[in-house]
mmCIF file of C-alpha atoms and ligand atoms in Angstrom:
data_model
loop_
_atom_site.group_PDB
_atom_site.id
_atom_site.type_symbol
_atom_site.label_atom_id
_atom_site.label_comp_id
_atom_site.label_asym_id
_atom_site.label_seq_id
_atom_site.Cartn_x
_atom_site.Cartn_y
_atom_site.Cartn_z
ATOM 1 C CA MET L 1 -18.363 -25.090 -18.883
ATOM 2 C CA ILE L 2 -16.983 -22.204 -16.682
ATOM 3 C CA GLN L 3 -15.900 -19.090 -18.456
ATOM 4 C CA LEU L 4 -13.544 -16.484 -16.809
ATOM 5 C CA ARG L 5 -12.247 -13.331 -18.345
ATOM 6 C CA VAL L 6 -8.864 -11.555 -18.324
ATOM 7 C CA ASP L 7 -9.802 -7.898 -18.450
ATOM 8 C CA LEU L 8 -7.343 -6.054 -20.599
ATOM 9 C CA GLY L 9 -9.434 -3.531 -22.510
ATOM 10 C CA GLN L 10 -9.350 -4.303 -26.270
ATOM 11 C CA ARG L 11 -7.183 -7.383 -25.545
ATOM 12 C CA THR L 12 -9.638 -8.825 -23.144
ATOM 13 C CA TYR L 13 -9.957 -12.604 -23.601
ATOM 14 C CA PRO L 14 -11.842 -15.620 -22.112
ATOM 15 C CA ILE L 15 -10.507 -18.665 -20.232
ATOM 16 C CA MET L 16 -12.919 -21.523 -20.876
ATOM 17 C CA ILE L 17 -12.700 -24.458 -18.474
ATOM 18 C CA GLY L 18 -14.518 -27.697 -18.824
ATOM 19 C CA GLN L 19 -14.620 -31.253 -20.143
ATOM 20 C CA ASP L 20 -14.517 -32.392 -23.771
ATOM 21 C CA LEU L 21 -13.932 -28.814 -24.965
ATOM 22 C CA LEU L 22 -11.545 -30.038 -27.740
ATOM 23 C CA SER L 23 -14.492 -31.510 -29.610
ATOM 24 C CA HIS L 24 -16.394 -28.175 -29.787
ATOM 25 C CA PRO L 25 -15.319 -26.159 -32.762
ATOM 26 C CA GLN L 26 -17.819 -23.414 -31.896
ATOM 27 C CA LEU L 27 -15.599 -22.454 -28.900
ATOM 28 C CA PHE L 28 -12.664 -21.707 -31.264
ATOM 29 C CA LEU L 29 -14.314 -20.127 -34.250
ATOM 30 C CA PRO L 30 -14.895 -16.673 -32.841
ATOM 31 C CA TYR L 31 -11.091 -16.344 -32.368
ATOM 32 C CA LEU L 32 -9.804 -17.568 -35.777
ATOM 33 C CA ASN L 33 -8.665 -14.721 -37.919
ATOM 34 C CA SER L 34 -8.642 -16.560 -41.255
ATOM 35 C CA SER L 35 -9.042 -19.882 -42.886
ATOM 36 C CA HIS L 36 -5.362 -20.820 -42.187
ATOM 37 C CA LEU L 37 -4.435 -22.414 -38.891
ATOM 38 C CA MET L 38 -0.922 -23.117 -37.608
ATOM 39 C CA ILE L 39 -0.973 -25.765 -34.937
ATOM 40 C CA VAL L 40 2.137 -26.154 -32.771
ATOM 41 C CA SER L 41 2.363 -29.104 -30.463
ATOM 42 C CA ASN L 42 5.032 -31.757 -29.533
ATOM 43 C CA HIS L 43 5.678 -35.439 -30.161
ATOM 44 C CA THR L 44 4.036 -36.483 -26.813
ATOM 45 C CA VAL L 45 0.774 -34.490 -26.945
ATOM 46 C CA ALA L 46 0.169 -34.744 -30.733
ATOM 47 C CA PRO L 47 -0.564 -38.546 -30.759
ATOM 48 C CA LEU L 48 -3.043 -38.004 -27.857
ATOM 49 C CA TYR L 49 -5.045 -34.950 -28.841
ATOM 50 C CA LEU L 50 -4.033 -33.539 -32.232
ATOM 51 C CA SER L 51 -6.547 -35.427 -34.389
ATOM 52 C CA LYS L 52 -9.407 -34.348 -32.034
ATOM 53 C CA LEU L 53 -8.404 -30.759 -32.553
ATOM 54 C CA GLN L 54 -7.876 -31.110 -36.306
ATOM 55 C CA ASP L 55 -11.261 -32.739 -36.721
ATOM 56 C CA CYS L 56 -12.852 -29.493 -35.460
ATOM 57 C CA PHE L 57 -11.784 -27.633 -38.541
ATOM 58 C CA PRO L 58 -12.399 -29.948 -41.606
ATOM 59 C CA THR L 59 -12.772 -27.044 -44.032
ATOM 60 C CA LEU L 60 -9.777 -24.914 -42.931
ATOM 61 C CA LYS L 61 -6.209 -25.058 -44.121
ATOM 62 C CA GLN L 62 -4.126 -26.567 -41.380
ATOM 63 C CA SER L 63 -0.328 -26.385 -40.980
ATOM 64 C CA LEU L 64 1.500 -28.281 -38.307
ATOM 65 C CA HIS L 65 4.815 -28.012 -36.451
ATOM 66 C CA LEU L 66 5.817 -30.503 -33.828
ATOM 67 C CA LEU L 67 8.477 -29.440 -31.316
ATOM 68 C CA PRO L 68 10.953 -31.800 -29.741
ATOM 69 C CA GLU L 69 10.038 -32.905 -26.251
ATOM 70 C CA GLY L 70 11.399 -31.158 -23.240
ATOM 71 C CA GLU L 71 12.447 -28.028 -21.438
ATOM 72 C CA GLN L 72 15.935 -28.370 -22.847
ATOM 73 C CA TYR L 73 14.610 -27.480 -26.335
ATOM 74 C CA LYS L 74 12.841 -24.342 -25.069
ATOM 75 C CA ASN L 75 15.248 -22.053 -26.857
ATOM 76 C CA VAL L 76 15.561 -19.715 -29.750
ATOM 77 C CA ASP L 77 16.277 -22.524 -32.234
ATOM 78 C CA ALA L 78 12.814 -23.852 -31.463
ATOM 79 C CA VAL L 79 11.243 -20.557 -32.310
ATOM 80 C CA MET L 80 13.231 -20.250 -35.509
ATOM 81 C CA ALA L 81 12.063 -23.734 -36.592
ATOM 82 C CA ILE L 82 8.458 -22.741 -36.166
ATOM 83 C CA ILE L 83 8.877 -19.561 -38.074
ATOM 84 C CA THR L 84 10.602 -21.545 -40.848
ATOM 85 C CA THR L 85 7.588 -23.802 -41.119
ATOM 86 C CA MET L 86 5.288 -20.848 -41.169
ATOM 87 C CA LEU L 87 7.154 -19.277 -44.005
ATOM 88 C CA GLN L 88 7.261 -22.534 -45.893
ATOM 89 C CA GLN L 89 3.536 -22.897 -45.363
ATOM 90 C CA HIS L 90 2.809 -19.296 -46.523
ATOM 91 C CA CYS L 91 1.324 -18.247 -43.135
ATOM 92 C CA ASP L 92 0.463 -14.557 -43.213
ATOM 93 C CA ARG L 93 -0.455 -11.987 -40.689
ATOM 94 C CA LYS L 94 -4.030 -13.286 -40.508
ATOM 95 C CA THR L 95 -2.937 -16.938 -39.746
ATOM 96 C CA THR L 96 -3.994 -18.002 -36.249
ATOM 97 C CA LEU L 97 -1.601 -20.113 -34.179
ATOM 98 C CA LEU L 98 -2.930 -22.815 -31.910
ATOM 99 C CA ALA L 99 -0.549 -23.991 -29.111
ATOM 100 C CA LEU L 100 -1.496 -27.468 -28.014
ATOM 101 C CA GLY L 101 0.480 -28.751 -25.142
ATOM 102 C CA GLY L 102 2.068 -27.861 -21.850
ATOM 103 C CA GLY L 103 3.889 -24.734 -20.757
ATOM 104 C CA VAL L 104 6.922 -25.451 -22.857
ATOM 105 C CA VAL L 105 4.901 -25.673 -26.058
ATOM 106 C CA GLY L 106 2.810 -22.627 -24.961
ATOM 107 C CA ASP L 107 5.790 -20.492 -24.044
ATOM 108 C CA ILE L 108 7.679 -21.297 -27.315
ATOM 109 C CA ALA L 109 4.704 -21.127 -29.614
ATOM 110 C CA GLY L 110 3.386 -17.956 -27.903
ATOM 111 C CA PHE L 111 6.736 -16.305 -28.643
ATOM 112 C CA ALA L 112 6.629 -17.467 -32.325
ATOM 113 C CA ALA L 113 3.212 -15.877 -32.491
ATOM 114 C CA ALA L 114 4.562 -12.694 -30.956
ATOM 115 C CA SER L 115 7.434 -12.468 -33.355
ATOM 116 C CA TYR L 116 6.067 -13.776 -36.683
ATOM 117 C CA GLN L 117 5.598 -10.794 -38.845
ATOM 118 C CA ARG L 118 5.524 -8.700 -35.658
ATOM 119 C CA GLY L 119 2.713 -10.593 -34.119
ATOM 120 C CA ILE L 120 -0.181 -12.827 -35.134
ATOM 121 C CA THR L 121 -3.250 -14.076 -33.078
ATOM 122 C CA PHE L 122 -2.720 -17.241 -30.975
ATOM 123 C CA ILE L 123 -4.913 -19.491 -28.871
ATOM 124 C CA GLN L 124 -3.623 -21.409 -25.871
ATOM 125 C CA ILE L 125 -4.854 -24.916 -25.485
ATOM 126 C CA PRO L 126 -2.989 -26.063 -22.339
ATOM 127 C CA THR L 127 -2.764 -29.721 -21.602
ATOM 128 C CA THR L 128 -0.878 -29.909 -18.289
ATOM 129 C CA LEU L 129 -2.154 -28.791 -14.942
ATOM 130 C CA LEU L 130 0.728 -26.260 -14.691
ATOM 131 C CA SER L 131 -0.116 -24.691 -18.082
ATOM 132 C CA GLN L 132 -3.833 -24.718 -17.373
ATOM 133 C CA VAL L 133 -3.534 -22.790 -14.112
ATOM 134 C CA ASP L 134 -0.490 -20.518 -14.947
ATOM 135 C CA SER L 135 1.510 -20.426 -18.107
ATOM 136 C CA SER L 136 -1.343 -20.194 -20.681
ATOM 137 C CA VAL L 137 -2.834 -17.123 -18.883
ATOM 138 C CA GLY L 138 -1.181 -13.721 -18.835
ATOM 139 C CA GLY L 139 0.733 -13.421 -22.029
ATOM 140 C CA LYS L 140 4.231 -14.153 -20.886
ATOM 141 C CA THR L 141 5.938 -15.977 -23.793
ATOM 142 C CA GLY L 142 9.468 -16.802 -24.323
ATOM 143 C CA VAL L 143 12.520 -19.211 -24.133
ATOM 144 C CA ASN L 144 15.559 -19.950 -22.060
ATOM 145 C CA HIS L 145 19.077 -18.966 -22.470
ATOM 146 C CA PRO L 146 21.869 -21.292 -21.162
ATOM 147 C CA LEU L 147 22.703 -18.407 -18.600
ATOM 148 C CA GLY L 148 19.168 -17.916 -17.422
ATOM 149 C CA LYS L 149 15.525 -19.141 -17.524
ATOM 150 C CA ASN L 150 13.085 -17.298 -19.710
ATOM 151 C CA MET L 151 15.500 -14.588 -20.624
ATOM 152 C CA VAL L 152 14.248 -14.084 -24.185
ATOM 153 C CA GLY L 153 10.590 -13.315 -24.729
ATOM 154 C CA ALA L 154 7.668 -10.952 -25.045
ATOM 155 C CA PHE L 155 4.325 -10.112 -23.576
ATOM 156 C CA HIS L 156 1.759 -11.313 -26.079
ATOM 157 C CA GLN L 157 -1.724 -12.163 -24.888
ATOM 158 C CA PRO L 158 -3.617 -15.043 -26.453
ATOM 159 C CA ALA L 159 -7.020 -14.476 -28.020
ATOM 160 C CA ALA L 160 -8.505 -17.265 -25.857
ATOM 161 C CA VAL L 161 -7.498 -19.934 -23.420
ATOM 162 C CA ILE L 162 -9.304 -23.275 -23.743
ATOM 163 C CA VAL L 163 -8.781 -25.691 -20.893
ATOM 164 C CA ASP L 164 -10.086 -29.168 -21.527
ATOM 165 C CA ILE L 165 -9.553 -30.929 -18.208
ATOM 166 C CA ASP L 166 -10.005 -34.374 -19.807
ATOM 167 C CA THR L 167 -6.411 -33.915 -21.076
ATOM 168 C CA LEU L 168 -5.228 -34.296 -17.449
ATOM 169 C CA ASP L 169 -6.302 -37.929 -17.506
ATOM 170 C CA THR L 170 -3.157 -38.860 -19.507
ATOM 171 C CA LEU L 171 -0.676 -36.616 -17.644
ATOM 172 C CA PRO L 172 2.106 -38.498 -15.819
ATOM 173 C CA ARG L 173 1.631 -38.245 -11.996
ATOM 174 C CA ARG L 174 4.981 -36.384 -11.582
ATOM 175 C CA GLU L 175 3.679 -33.686 -13.928
ATOM 176 C CA LEU L 176 0.425 -33.457 -12.119
ATOM 177 C CA VAL L 177 2.239 -32.984 -8.885
ATOM 178 C CA SER L 178 4.513 -30.381 -10.530
ATOM 179 C CA GLY L 179 1.420 -28.368 -11.550
ATOM 180 C CA LEU L 180 -0.014 -28.490 -8.017
ATOM 181 C CA ALA L 181 2.964 -26.458 -6.854
ATOM 182 C CA GLU L 182 1.629 -23.522 -8.882
ATOM 183 C CA VAL L 183 -1.859 -24.124 -7.657
ATOM 184 C CA ILE L 184 -0.679 -23.970 -3.972
ATOM 185 C CA LYS L 185 1.319 -20.772 -4.923
ATOM 186 C CA TYR L 186 -2.031 -18.996 -5.407
ATOM 187 C CA GLY L 187 -3.331 -19.802 -2.006
ATOM 188 C CA LEU L 188 -0.013 -18.686 -0.472
ATOM 189 C CA ILE L 189 0.166 -15.412 -2.242
ATOM 190 C CA ASN L 190 -3.196 -13.890 -1.259
ATOM 191 C CA ASP L 191 -5.864 -16.440 -0.931
ATOM 192 C CA TYR L 192 -5.831 -18.037 2.531
ATOM 193 C CA ASP L 193 -9.216 -19.702 2.087
ATOM 194 C CA PHE L 194 -8.032 -21.425 -1.012
ATOM 195 C CA PHE L 195 -4.957 -22.672 0.833
ATOM 196 C CA CYS L 196 -7.200 -24.119 3.563
ATOM 197 C CA TRP L 197 -9.377 -25.766 0.760
ATOM 198 C CA LEU L 198 -6.253 -27.213 -0.746
ATOM 199 C CA GLU L 199 -5.181 -28.710 2.616
ATOM 200 C CA ASP L 200 -8.552 -30.435 2.772
ATOM 201 C CA HIS L 201 -8.651 -31.510 -0.901
ATOM 202 C CA ILE L 202 -5.109 -32.465 -1.820
ATOM 203 C CA ASP L 203 -5.895 -36.196 -1.785
ATOM 204 C CA ALA L 204 -8.887 -35.619 -4.111
ATOM 205 C CA LEU L 205 -6.630 -33.565 -6.524
ATOM 206 C CA LEU L 206 -3.997 -36.286 -6.524
ATOM 207 C CA ALA L 207 -6.672 -38.823 -7.354
ATOM 208 C CA ARG L 208 -7.608 -36.545 -10.320
ATOM 209 C CA ASP L 209 -11.165 -36.051 -9.100
ATOM 210 C CA HIS L 210 -12.592 -33.982 -11.840
ATOM 211 C CA ALA L 211 -14.754 -31.785 -9.594
ATOM 212 C CA ALA L 212 -11.766 -30.918 -7.385
ATOM 213 C CA LEU L 213 -9.619 -30.234 -10.452
ATOM 214 C CA VAL L 214 -12.159 -27.862 -11.904
ATOM 215 C CA THR L 215 -12.472 -25.920 -8.581
ATOM 216 C CA ALA L 216 -8.611 -25.768 -8.293
ATOM 217 C CA ILE L 217 -8.209 -24.609 -11.927
ATOM 218 C CA GLU L 218 -10.972 -22.078 -11.754
ATOM 219 C CA ARG L 219 -9.819 -20.562 -8.430
ATOM 220 C CA SER L 220 -6.173 -20.418 -9.707
ATOM 221 C CA CYS L 221 -7.125 -18.851 -12.988
ATOM 222 C CA SER L 222 -9.388 -16.261 -11.303
ATOM 223 C CA ASN L 223 -6.459 -15.312 -9.076
ATOM 224 C CA LYS L 224 -4.167 -15.034 -11.967
ATOM 225 C CA ALA L 225 -6.667 -13.216 -14.224
ATOM 226 C CA ARG L 226 -7.251 -10.613 -11.453
ATOM 227 C CA ILE L 227 -3.562 -10.034 -10.945
ATOM 228 C CA VAL L 228 -2.740 -9.815 -14.725
ATOM 229 C CA ALA L 229 -5.575 -7.361 -15.289
ATOM 230 C CA GLN L 230 -4.233 -5.029 -12.542
ATOM 231 C CA ASP L 231 -0.570 -5.325 -13.680
ATOM 232 C CA GLU L 232 -0.127 -6.799 -17.124
ATOM 233 C CA ARG L 233 3.599 -5.904 -17.489
ATOM 234 C CA GLU L 234 4.701 -6.748 -13.903
ATOM 235 C CA GLN L 235 5.352 -3.319 -12.637
ATOM 236 C CA GLY L 236 3.723 -4.019 -9.384
ATOM 237 C CA CYS L 237 1.480 -6.865 -7.918
ATOM 238 C CA ARG L 238 2.156 -9.400 -10.725
ATOM 239 C CA ALA L 239 5.628 -9.915 -9.224
ATOM 240 C CA LEU L 240 3.868 -11.786 -6.439
ATOM 241 C CA LEU L 241 3.194 -14.626 -8.926
ATOM 242 C CA ASN L 242 6.954 -15.189 -8.794
ATOM 243 C CA LEU L 243 6.784 -16.690 -5.251
ATOM 244 C CA GLY L 244 9.578 -19.228 -5.088
ATOM 245 C CA HIS L 245 10.713 -18.463 -8.729
ATOM 246 C CA SER L 246 14.027 -16.633 -8.140
ATOM 247 C CA PHE L 247 15.337 -19.784 -6.257
ATOM 248 C CA GLY L 248 13.385 -22.095 -8.523
ATOM 249 C CA HIS L 249 14.719 -20.750 -11.783
ATOM 250 C CA ALA L 250 18.337 -20.968 -10.337
ATOM 251 C CA ILE L 251 17.680 -24.633 -9.620
ATOM 252 C CA GLU L 252 16.364 -25.307 -13.079
ATOM 253 C CA ALA L 253 19.312 -23.631 -14.845
ATOM 254 C CA GLY L 254 21.902 -24.924 -12.306
ATOM 255 C CA LEU L 255 20.881 -28.577 -12.649
ATOM 256 C CA GLY L 256 20.317 -28.298 -16.376
ATOM 257 C CA TYR L 257 16.886 -27.645 -17.783
ATOM 258 C CA GLY L 258 14.534 -30.598 -17.535
ATOM 259 C CA ASN L 259 16.193 -32.354 -14.528
ATOM 260 C CA TRP L 260 13.876 -30.925 -11.918
ATOM 261 C CA LEU L 261 10.443 -29.995 -13.239
ATOM 262 C CA HIS L 262 9.405 -26.418 -13.019
ATOM 263 C CA GLY L 263 6.889 -26.978 -10.166
ATOM 264 C CA GLU L 264 9.320 -29.004 -8.275
ATOM 265 C CA ALA L 265 11.846 -26.225 -8.342
ATOM 266 C CA ILE L 266 9.274 -23.634 -7.439
ATOM 267 C CA SER L 267 8.229 -25.778 -4.449
ATOM 268 C CA ALA L 268 11.755 -25.971 -3.027
ATOM 269 C CA GLY L 269 11.960 -22.155 -3.643
ATOM 270 C CA ILE L 270 8.667 -21.474 -1.810
ATOM 271 C CA CYS L 271 10.064 -23.373 1.181
ATOM 272 C CA LEU L 272 13.167 -21.323 1.192
ATOM 273 C CA ALA L 273 11.256 -18.125 0.919
ATOM 274 C CA ALA L 274 9.102 -19.282 3.919
ATOM 275 C CA ARG L 275 12.258 -20.105 5.968
ATOM 276 C CA LEU L 276 13.857 -16.799 5.096
ATOM 277 C CA SER L 277 10.778 -14.948 6.093
ATOM 278 C CA CYS L 278 10.805 -16.771 9.411
ATOM 279 C CA ALA L 279 14.462 -15.997 9.884
ATOM 280 C CA GLN L 280 13.599 -12.413 9.421
ATOM 281 C CA GLY L 281 10.874 -12.635 12.011
ATOM 282 C CA TRP L 282 8.094 -11.923 9.525
ATOM 283 C CA LEU L 283 6.493 -15.416 9.474
ATOM 284 C CA ASP L 284 5.883 -17.688 12.423
ATOM 285 C CA ARG L 285 7.510 -21.106 12.474
ATOM 286 C CA GLN L 286 4.116 -22.951 12.652
ATOM 287 C CA GLN L 287 3.115 -21.463 9.278
ATOM 288 C CA VAL L 288 6.455 -22.509 7.748
ATOM 289 C CA THR L 289 5.668 -26.104 8.928
ATOM 290 C CA ARG L 290 2.132 -25.767 7.335
ATOM 291 C CA ILE L 291 3.394 -24.468 3.986
ATOM 292 C CA CYS L 292 6.227 -27.107 3.680
ATOM 293 C CA GLY L 293 3.787 -29.719 5.073
ATOM 294 C CA LEU L 294 1.288 -29.273 2.243
ATOM 295 C CA LEU L 295 4.001 -29.176 -0.442
ATOM 296 C CA LYS L 296 5.547 -32.342 1.032
ATOM 297 C CA LYS L 297 2.247 -34.195 1.287
ATOM 298 C CA THR L 298 1.686 -33.263 -2.423
ATOM 299 C CA GLY L 299 4.978 -35.065 -3.233
ATOM 300 C CA LEU L 300 6.986 -32.008 -3.915
ATOM 301 C CA PRO L 301 10.535 -31.209 -2.823
ATOM 302 C CA VAL L 302 10.924 -28.853 0.276
ATOM 303 C CA ARG L 303 14.695 -28.541 0.210
ATOM 304 C CA MET L 304 17.150 -27.217 -2.294
ATOM 305 C CA PRO L 305 18.928 -29.946 -4.365
ATOM 306 C CA LYS L 306 22.123 -31.205 -2.714
ATOM 307 C CA GLU L 307 24.086 -31.041 -5.995
ATOM 308 C CA LEU L 308 23.899 -27.136 -5.971
ATOM 309 C CA SER L 309 25.998 -25.066 -3.510
ATOM 310 C CA ALA L 310 24.697 -21.953 -2.007
ATOM 311 C CA GLN L 311 27.382 -20.141 -3.908
ATOM 312 C CA ARG L 312 26.265 -21.534 -7.255
ATOM 313 C CA ILE L 313 22.603 -20.660 -6.575
ATOM 314 C CA LEU L 314 23.519 -17.121 -5.588
ATOM 315 C CA ALA L 315 25.524 -16.697 -8.833
ATOM 316 C CA LEU L 316 22.673 -17.960 -10.899
ATOM 317 C CA MET L 317 20.221 -15.628 -9.014
ATOM 318 C CA SER L 318 22.206 -12.569 -9.944
ATOM 319 C CA ASN L 319 20.903 -12.913 -13.463
ATOM 320 C CA ASP L 320 17.214 -13.039 -12.261
ATOM 321 C CA LYS L 321 14.846 -10.704 -13.934
ATOM 322 C CA LYS L 322 13.710 -9.463 -10.519
ATOM 323 C CA VAL L 323 17.225 -7.972 -9.816
ATOM 324 C CA ALA L 324 16.638 -4.190 -9.793
ATOM 325 C CA CYS L 325 19.654 -1.743 -9.374
ATOM 326 C CA GLY L 326 21.850 -4.776 -8.434
ATOM 327 C CA ARG L 327 19.608 -5.720 -5.540
ATOM 328 C CA LEU L 328 17.623 -8.949 -5.648
ATOM 329 C CA ARG L 329 13.927 -8.655 -5.006
ATOM 330 C CA LEU L 330 12.153 -11.664 -3.519
ATOM 331 C CA VAL L 331 8.583 -12.592 -2.819
ATOM 332 C CA LEU L 332 8.398 -13.236 0.969
ATOM 333 C CA PHE L 333 5.666 -13.988 3.589
ATOM 334 C CA HIS L 334 4.009 -11.986 6.281
ATOM 335 C CA SER L 335 1.684 -15.058 6.574
ATOM 336 C CA ILE L 336 -0.124 -17.711 4.470
ATOM 337 C CA GLY L 337 -2.223 -15.663 2.003
ATOM 338 C CA ASP L 338 -0.215 -12.506 2.531
ATOM 339 C CA CYS L 339 2.955 -12.264 0.530
ATOM 340 C CA PHE L 340 4.955 -9.189 -0.370
ATOM 341 C CA VAL L 341 7.793 -8.270 -2.645
ATOM 342 C CA SER L 342 10.958 -6.957 -0.892
ATOM 343 C CA SER L 343 14.694 -6.373 -1.438
ATOM 344 C CA ASP L 344 14.870 -5.332 2.228
ATOM 345 C CA PHE L 345 15.920 -8.680 3.628
ATOM 346 C CA ASP L 346 19.262 -9.652 5.373
ATOM 347 C CA TYR L 347 21.341 -11.128 2.597
ATOM 348 C CA LYS L 348 23.435 -13.065 5.214
ATOM 349 C CA LYS L 349 20.209 -14.719 6.480
ATOM 350 C CA MET L 350 19.420 -15.754 2.883
ATOM 351 C CA GLN L 351 22.896 -17.273 2.502
ATOM 352 C CA ASP L 352 22.402 -19.118 5.777
ATOM 353 C CA CYS L 353 19.072 -20.497 4.620
ATOM 354 C CA LEU L 354 20.639 -21.555 1.304
ATOM 355 C CA GLY L 355 23.500 -23.153 3.152
ATOM 356 C CA GLN L 356 21.334 -25.344 5.329
ATOM 357 C CA PRO L 357 21.919 -29.038 4.473
ATOM 358 C CA PRO L 358 19.202 -30.519 2.222
ATOM 359 C CA GLY L 359 16.995 -32.863 4.152
HETATM 360 P P1 NAD D 401 5.773 -29.220 -20.191
HETATM 361 O O1 NAD D 401 5.233 -28.446 -21.160
HETATM 362 O O2 NAD D 401 7.229 -29.794 -20.324
HETATM 363 O O3 NAD D 401 4.825 -30.518 -20.036
HETATM 364 C C1 NAD D 401 5.233 -31.521 -19.131
HETATM 365 C C2 NAD D 401 5.300 -32.934 -19.875
HETATM 366 O O4 NAD D 401 3.900 -33.426 -20.120
HETATM 367 C C3 NAD D 401 5.867 -32.942 -21.278
HETATM 368 O O5 NAD D 401 6.580 -34.141 -21.490
HETATM 369 C C4 NAD D 401 4.666 -32.857 -22.166
HETATM 370 O O6 NAD D 401 4.864 -33.296 -23.491
HETATM 371 C C5 NAD D 401 3.750 -33.784 -21.467
HETATM 372 N N1 NAD D 401 2.275 -33.579 -21.652
HETATM 373 C C6 NAD D 401 1.736 -32.353 -21.804
HETATM 374 N N2 NAD D 401 0.398 -32.564 -21.853
HETATM 375 C C7 NAD D 401 0.139 -33.932 -21.683
HETATM 376 C C8 NAD D 401 -1.008 -34.682 -21.466
HETATM 377 N N3 NAD D 401 -2.235 -34.150 -21.528
HETATM 378 N N4 NAD D 401 -0.846 -35.998 -21.316
HETATM 379 C C9 NAD D 401 0.327 -36.550 -21.315
HETATM 380 N N5 NAD D 401 1.489 -35.873 -21.359
HETATM 381 C C10 NAD D 401 1.377 -34.522 -21.517
HETATM 382 O O7 NAD D 401 5.720 -28.742 -18.641
HETATM 383 P P2 NAD D 401 4.743 -27.658 -17.971
HETATM 384 O O8 NAD D 401 4.852 -28.107 -16.559
HETATM 385 O O9 NAD D 401 3.332 -27.756 -18.634
HETATM 386 O O10 NAD D 401 5.329 -26.282 -18.262
HETATM 387 C C11 NAD D 401 6.503 -25.851 -17.701
HETATM 388 C C12 NAD D 401 6.950 -24.654 -18.506
HETATM 389 O O11 NAD D 401 6.096 -23.602 -18.234
HETATM 390 C C13 NAD D 401 8.279 -24.129 -18.016
HETATM 391 O O12 NAD D 401 9.085 -23.892 -19.184
HETATM 392 C C14 NAD D 401 7.996 -22.856 -17.272
HETATM 393 O O13 NAD D 401 9.028 -21.954 -17.421
HETATM 394 C C15 NAD D 401 6.770 -22.385 -18.112
HETATM 395 N N6 NAD D 401 5.898 -21.484 -17.343
HETATM 396 C C16 NAD D 401 5.575 -20.368 -17.970
HETATM 397 C C17 NAD D 401 4.712 -19.454 -17.292
HETATM 398 C C18 NAD D 401 4.276 -18.213 -18.094
HETATM 399 O O14 NAD D 401 3.699 -17.305 -17.379
HETATM 400 N N7 NAD D 401 4.443 -18.129 -19.305
HETATM 401 C C19 NAD D 401 4.262 -19.750 -16.019
HETATM 402 C C20 NAD D 401 4.653 -20.863 -15.397
HETATM 403 C C21 NAD D 401 5.523 -21.770 -16.014
HETATM 404 N N1 LIG D 402 4.161 -17.076 -13.881
HETATM 405 C C1 LIG D 402 4.390 -15.801 -13.491
HETATM 406 C C2 LIG D 402 3.485 -14.749 -14.323
HETATM 407 O O1 LIG D 402 2.803 -15.153 -15.168
HETATM 408 O O2 LIG D 402 3.630 -13.575 -14.044
#
């Protein structure tokens, strides 16, 4: 097993990465606050992995809440439903919540943990590639609003993140590919060597080679842990993690949550950020080809969806959390492995890039 750490003073926590971790209660026990566990999962993941997790704790009281399947249910009603179950089950401030599932389960359950009686301990047990490399780490929890993605939420760090890569064996291929968008993002932001490694190993990752997956997850989580430790509340460098997200979130909200997967939307957003950086003269064309080439080879979209006009995307982006003083801030490229945040780009060039016909 590999163990990384997110260094946040008293709230420092481990990320454990390995095979068959769900069968090892000793990994969980140091992070359980009391003898009452609240497990939150969904109707897809529970039949696959819930009993394995439950079997770890035969002597503890276990309560369960299963969420409906899908991004379209990532809303405040889902949080209220968890809280209702917790009250009915007499959960108290010492109850530990375990979030078993992908990023949707983790984000909703994390927000319930942040809110319940002003905050209880929770453990992330991510079961998709995307949640293993991104959403389970860093303490961003929350839900969507019809007018904008992740608009309601809180920073609430988990007590531990337990990544059992065996869970990836049952993940649908489209979800695996979606997760790879966030993996590639880390290479693009500030890890050129990792980007080159990904170019060489993308076929192994798509074939779910366990050794390649462990390397990709470890490298992604180390990158994220380092950035979060420097800037937990996104006052500075953490904003880099949002590469492609301003455009991507607009796609998700504009098409209706759940139509394009998160990673798919981020991929199209990354390509748009690359084209805009090139139009600005900051990134050379060859690198744009390389960036979009790797995403395309992975099986990800590299163009905006044809159903959304440039105007509609711009309107949706005006609600983005990265808007500061009325000015949109984007993550853009100097080169592969060297991104920066800027509001100092030509708005007309962005409109032109958005207006290019989808290919
Ligand atoms: P998801 O949670 O919807 O999971 C994808 C699908 O796979 C779902 O149908 C799920 O039930 C199923 N699934 C999960 N694990 C499985 C397994 N092991 N085997 C078979 N099926 C399985 O999607 P996701 O990509 O994990 O997460 C996307 C969400 O994460 C979005 O809401 C996004 O906004 C959020 N996110 C949050 C952060 C953060 O920092 N909090 C970062 C990135 C993304
Ligand atoms: N996924 C972006 C962040 O965690 O900051």
